[in-house]
Amino acid sequence: MAWLGALGAAAALGYAAWFYYAVVDEPGPPRASVAGAVLWNVGTFTLFAVHHSVMVRTGLRERWQQVVSPRLERSSYVWIASALLALVCATWRRVPGVLYSAAPPLSWLLLGLQASGVALSLAGARVLDARELAGIRQATGHATPTRIRVVWPFTMVRHPIYLGWVLIVFGASPMTVDRAVAAVVSTAYLLIAMPWEERSLAAAAGPAYSAYCRQVRWRLVPGLY
């Protein structure tokens, strides 16, 4: 179950990347209710975002472990999150319009920002251990206690994977209205989720996480936030 969940997560991420780069890179067709389409898209993404944050909080995790094996708790979370991400893309209601389309050399700069975002995300996932994130280590009984590793890119900001995401979604060109909606909504979710996530990390890691926060001041953007 854990290995299939990891493959499913990879497939869902691949589907989302294809959707972002091959589908919403063109403006959507004219439609009668643009506001209705935007509200639908925000609603489905919110469903994904609420599960993404709420299900990993300690109280719900303990309740969920009464339903599934504790070893499969993380894997089941990955299964649900992957399905919800695929659902967001599959049911996305297209919105017409393009905010801007950059020409060289600006388009090259934006592409560089996106490449930097991908590199940051992969580097952050490597430090956190992709097999643990996918629930494989938990399923095989090799999970490790929460620990703080102060290594790059976590020496730059406390949430480098989130910074990578922001660079990817806001570095897009052309910036269709579809892409802009996804960028704004997902970034707003990250800004809401980060303090909540840090409280959980502080509870799990204790003084080590507080010391880390003093060492690395910025959550998302160096010098800004």
GROMACS .gro file of N, CA, C and O in nm, residues 117-172:
model
  224
  117GLY      N    1   1.295   2.723  -0.845
  117GLY     CA    2   1.189   2.670  -0.759
  117GLY      C    3   1.186   2.519  -0.758
  117GLY      O    4   1.171   2.457  -0.652
  118VAL      N    5   1.204   2.458  -0.875
  118VAL     CA    6   1.209   2.312  -0.884
  118VAL      C    7   1.328   2.259  -0.805
  118VAL      O    8   1.316   2.161  -0.729
  119ALA      N    9   1.443   2.323  -0.820
  119ALA     CA   10   1.564   2.279  -0.750
  119ALA      C   11   1.547   2.290  -0.599
  119ALA      O   12   1.586   2.199  -0.524
  120LEU      N   13   1.490   2.401  -0.552
  120LEU     CA   14   1.466   2.418  -0.408
  120LEU      C   15   1.372   2.311  -0.354
  120LEU      O   16   1.395   2.254  -0.247
  121SER      N   17   1.265   2.285  -0.427
  121SER     CA   18   1.167   2.185  -0.382
  121SER      C   19   1.229   2.047  -0.373
  121SER      O   20   1.208   1.974  -0.274
  122LEU      N   21   1.306   2.009  -0.474
  122LEU     CA   22   1.370   1.878  -0.473
  122LEU      C   23   1.474   1.868  -0.361
  122LEU      O   24   1.484   1.764  -0.294
  123ALA      N   25   1.551   1.975  -0.341
  123ALA     CA   26   1.651   1.974  -0.235
  123ALA      C   27   1.586   1.963  -0.098
  123ALA      O   28   1.633   1.890  -0.010
  124GLY      N   29   1.476   2.036  -0.078
  124GLY     CA   30   1.405   2.028   0.049
  124GLY      C   31   1.346   1.891   0.074
  124GLY      O   32   1.354   1.837   0.185
  125ALA      N   33   1.287   1.831  -0.030
  125ALA     CA   34   1.230   1.697  -0.015
  125ALA      C   35   1.338   1.595   0.015
  125ALA      O   36   1.316   1.499   0.091
  126ARG      N   37   1.456   1.613  -0.042
  126ARG     CA   38   1.567   1.520  -0.017
  126ARG      C   39   1.610   1.525   0.130
  126ARG      O   40   1.635   1.421   0.192
  127VAL      N   41   1.615   1.644   0.187
  127VAL     CA   42   1.653   1.658   0.328
  127VAL      C   43   1.548   1.595   0.418
  127VAL      O   44   1.580   1.527   0.517
  128LEU      N   45   1.421   1.616   0.384
  128LEU     CA   46   1.313   1.563   0.467
  128LEU      C   47   1.296   1.412   0.452
  128LEU      O   48   1.229   1.350   0.534
  129ASP      N   49   1.350   1.353   0.345
  129ASP     CA   50   1.343   1.209   0.317
  129ASP      C   51   1.210   1.177   0.247
  129ASP      O   52   1.105   1.166   0.311
  130ALA      N   53   1.218   1.162   0.116
  130ALA     CA   54   1.099   1.137   0.036
  130ALA      C   55   1.026   1.010   0.077
  130ALA      O   56   0.903   1.003   0.073
  131ARG      N   57   1.101   0.907   0.119
  131ARG     CA   58   1.034   0.782   0.160
  131ARG      C   59   0.954   0.800   0.288
  131ARG      O   60   0.849   0.737   0.306
  132GLU      N   61   1.002   0.889   0.376
  132GLU     CA   62   0.923   0.916   0.496
  132GLU      C   63   0.802   1.001   0.462
  132GLU      O   64   0.693   0.979   0.515
  133LEU      N   65   0.819   1.099   0.373
  133LEU     CA   66   0.706   1.181   0.331
  133LEU      C   67   0.598   1.096   0.266
  133LEU      O   68   0.479   1.123   0.281
  134ALA      N   69   0.639   0.992   0.193
  134ALA     CA   70   0.543   0.905   0.124
  134ALA      C   71   0.482   0.800   0.216
  134ALA      O   72   0.388   0.731   0.176
  135GLY      N   73   0.535   0.785   0.336
  135GLY     CA   74   0.481   0.686   0.430
  135GLY      C   75   0.543   0.549   0.419
  135GLY      O   76   0.498   0.454   0.485
  136ILE      N   77   0.649   0.535   0.338
  136ILE     CA   78   0.712   0.403   0.320
  136ILE      C   79   0.789   0.361   0.444
  136ILE      O   80   0.780   0.245   0.488
  137ARG      N   81   0.864   0.452   0.503
  137ARG     CA   82   0.940   0.418   0.623
  137ARG      C   83   0.847   0.380   0.739
  137ARG      O   84   0.875   0.288   0.816
  138GLN      N   85   0.735   0.452   0.751
  138GLN     CA   86   0.641   0.420   0.858
  138GLN      C   87   0.581   0.281   0.838
  138GLN      O   88   0.566   0.204   0.933
  139ALA      N   89   0.547   0.248   0.713
  139ALA     CA   90   0.483   0.119   0.684
  139ALA      C   91   0.578   0.003   0.710
  139ALA      O   92   0.535  -0.107   0.747
  140THR      N   93   0.708   0.027   0.690
  140THR     CA   94   0.806  -0.080   0.710
  140THR      C   95   0.867  -0.079   0.849
  140THR      O   96   0.958  -0.156   0.879
  141GLY      N   97   0.815   0.010   0.935
  141GLY     CA   98   0.863   0.014   1.073
  141GLY      C   99   0.996   0.082   1.092
  141GLY      O  100   1.066   0.056   1.190
  142HIS      N  101   1.035   0.170   0.999
  142HIS     CA  102   1.164   0.237   1.008
  142HIS      C  103   1.149   0.389   1.018
  142HIS      O  104   1.239   0.464   0.979
  143ALA      N  105   1.035   0.435   1.069
  143ALA     CA  106   1.016   0.579   1.085
  143ALA      C  107   1.111   0.633   1.190
  143ALA      O  108   1.146   0.565   1.286
  144THR      N  109   1.154   0.758   1.171
  144THR     CA  110   1.245   0.822   1.266
  144THR      C  111   1.171   0.932   1.342
  144THR      O  112   1.078   0.993   1.288
  145PRO      N  113   1.211   0.960   1.467
  145PRO     CA  114   1.148   1.070   1.540
  145PRO      C  115   1.171   1.204   1.470
  145PRO      O  116   1.266   1.219   1.392
  146THR      N  117   1.082   1.300   1.497
  146THR     CA  118   1.098   1.432   1.438
  146THR      C  119   1.231   1.492   1.481
  146THR      O  120   1.262   1.500   1.599
  147ARG      N  121   1.312   1.532   1.383
  147ARG     CA  122   1.441   1.591   1.413
  147ARG      C  123   1.462   1.712   1.323
  147ARG      O  124   1.408   1.719   1.213
  148ILE      N  125   1.542   1.804   1.371
  148ILE     CA  126   1.569   1.926   1.297
  148ILE      C  127   1.708   1.917   1.237
  148ILE      O  128   1.807   1.905   1.309
  149ARG      N  129   1.715   1.921   1.104
  149ARG     CA  130   1.843   1.919   1.034
  149ARG      C  131   1.866   2.057   0.972
  149ARG      O  132   1.797   2.097   0.879
  150VAL      N  133   1.961   2.128   1.026
  150VAL     CA  134   1.989   2.264   0.979
  150VAL      C  135   2.093   2.258   0.867
  150VAL      O  136   2.212   2.282   0.888
  151VAL      N  137   2.046   2.219   0.750
  151VAL     CA  138   2.131   2.210   0.632
  151VAL      C  139   2.058   2.280   0.517
  151VAL      O  140   1.937   2.301   0.522
  152TRP      N  141   2.136   2.315   0.412
  152TRP     CA  142   2.075   2.382   0.298
  152TRP      C  143   1.974   2.289   0.231
  152TRP      O  144   1.998   2.170   0.221
  153PRO      N  145   1.859   2.342   0.189
  153PRO     CA  146   1.817   2.482   0.183
  153PRO      C  147   1.745   2.533   0.308
  153PRO      O  148   1.692   2.644   0.307
  154PHE      N  149   1.742   2.453   0.414
  154PHE     CA  150   1.673   2.496   0.536
  154PHE      C  151   1.753   2.597   0.615
  154PHE      O  152   1.707   2.644   0.718
  155THR      N  153   1.874   2.630   0.570
  155THR     CA  154   1.949   2.738   0.632
  155THR      C  155   1.912   2.873   0.571
  155THR      O  156   1.952   2.978   0.623
  156MET      N  157   1.839   2.873   0.461
  156MET     CA  158   1.800   2.996   0.393
  156MET      C  159   1.665   3.045   0.443
  156MET      O  160   1.650   3.160   0.485
  157VAL      N  161   1.567   2.958   0.440
  157VAL     CA  162   1.434   2.985   0.495
  157VAL      C  163   1.385   2.857   0.562
  157VAL      O  164   1.435   2.748   0.534
  158ARG      N  165   1.283   2.870   0.647
  158ARG     CA  166   1.235   2.752   0.719
  158ARG      C  167   1.144   2.664   0.634
  158ARG      O  168   1.118   2.549   0.669
  159HIS      N  169   1.095   2.718   0.522
  159HIS     CA  170   1.005   2.642   0.435
  159HIS      C  171   1.051   2.654   0.290
  159HIS      O  172   0.982   2.713   0.206
  160PRO      N  173   1.167   2.596   0.257
  160PRO     CA  174   1.218   2.612   0.121
  160PRO      C  175   1.133   2.544   0.014
  160PRO      O  176   1.130   2.590  -0.101
  161ILE      N  177   1.063   2.436   0.049
  161ILE     CA  178   0.977   2.371  -0.050
  161ILE      C  179   0.863   2.465  -0.088
  161ILE      O  180   0.824   2.476  -0.206
  162TYR      N  181   0.810   2.537   0.011
  162TYR     CA  182   0.703   2.634  -0.018
  162TYR      C  183   0.757   2.750  -0.101
  162TYR      O  184   0.689   2.798  -0.193
  163LEU      N  185   0.878   2.795  -0.070
  163LEU     CA  186   0.939   2.901  -0.152
  163LEU      C  187   0.956   2.852  -0.295
  163LEU      O  188   0.931   2.927  -0.391
  164GLY      N  189   1.000   2.727  -0.311
  164GLY     CA  190   1.012   2.672  -0.445
  164GLY      C  191   0.880   2.674  -0.519
  164GLY      O  192   0.875   2.708  -0.638
  165TRP      N  193   0.773   2.639  -0.450
  165TRP     CA  194   0.640   2.641  -0.512
  165TRP      C  195   0.603   2.781  -0.560
  165TRP      O  196   0.555   2.801  -0.672
  166VAL      N  197   0.628   2.881  -0.475
  166VAL     CA  198   0.595   3.019  -0.510
  166VAL      C  199   0.673   3.063  -0.634
  166VAL      O  200   0.617   3.128  -0.724
  167LEU      N  201   0.800   3.027  -0.640
  167LEU     CA  202   0.879   3.063  -0.758
  167LEU      C  203   0.826   2.995  -0.884
  167LEU      O  204   0.824   3.055  -0.992
  168ILE      N  205   0.781   2.872  -0.870
  168ILE     CA  206   0.729   2.799  -0.986
  168ILE      C  207   0.600   2.863  -1.038
  168ILE      O  208   0.586   2.891  -1.158
  169VAL      N  209   0.505   2.888  -0.948
  169VAL     CA  210   0.374   2.934  -0.995
  169VAL      C  211   0.374   3.080  -1.038
  169VAL      O  212   0.300   3.119  -1.130
  170PHE      N  213   0.458   3.163  -0.975
  170PHE     CA  214   0.461   3.304  -1.014
  170PHE      C  215   0.564   3.332  -1.123
  170PHE      O  216   0.569   3.443  -1.176
  171GLY      N  217   0.646   3.232  -1.156
  171GLY     CA  218   0.741   3.249  -1.265
  171GLY      C  219   0.685   3.208  -1.400
  171GLY      O  220   0.757   3.210  -1.500
  172ALA      N  221   0.558   3.171  -1.404
  172ALA     CA  222   0.498   3.123  -1.528
  172ALA      C  223   0.479   3.236  -1.629
  172ALA      O  224   0.446   3.349  -1.593
   0.00000   0.00000   0.00000
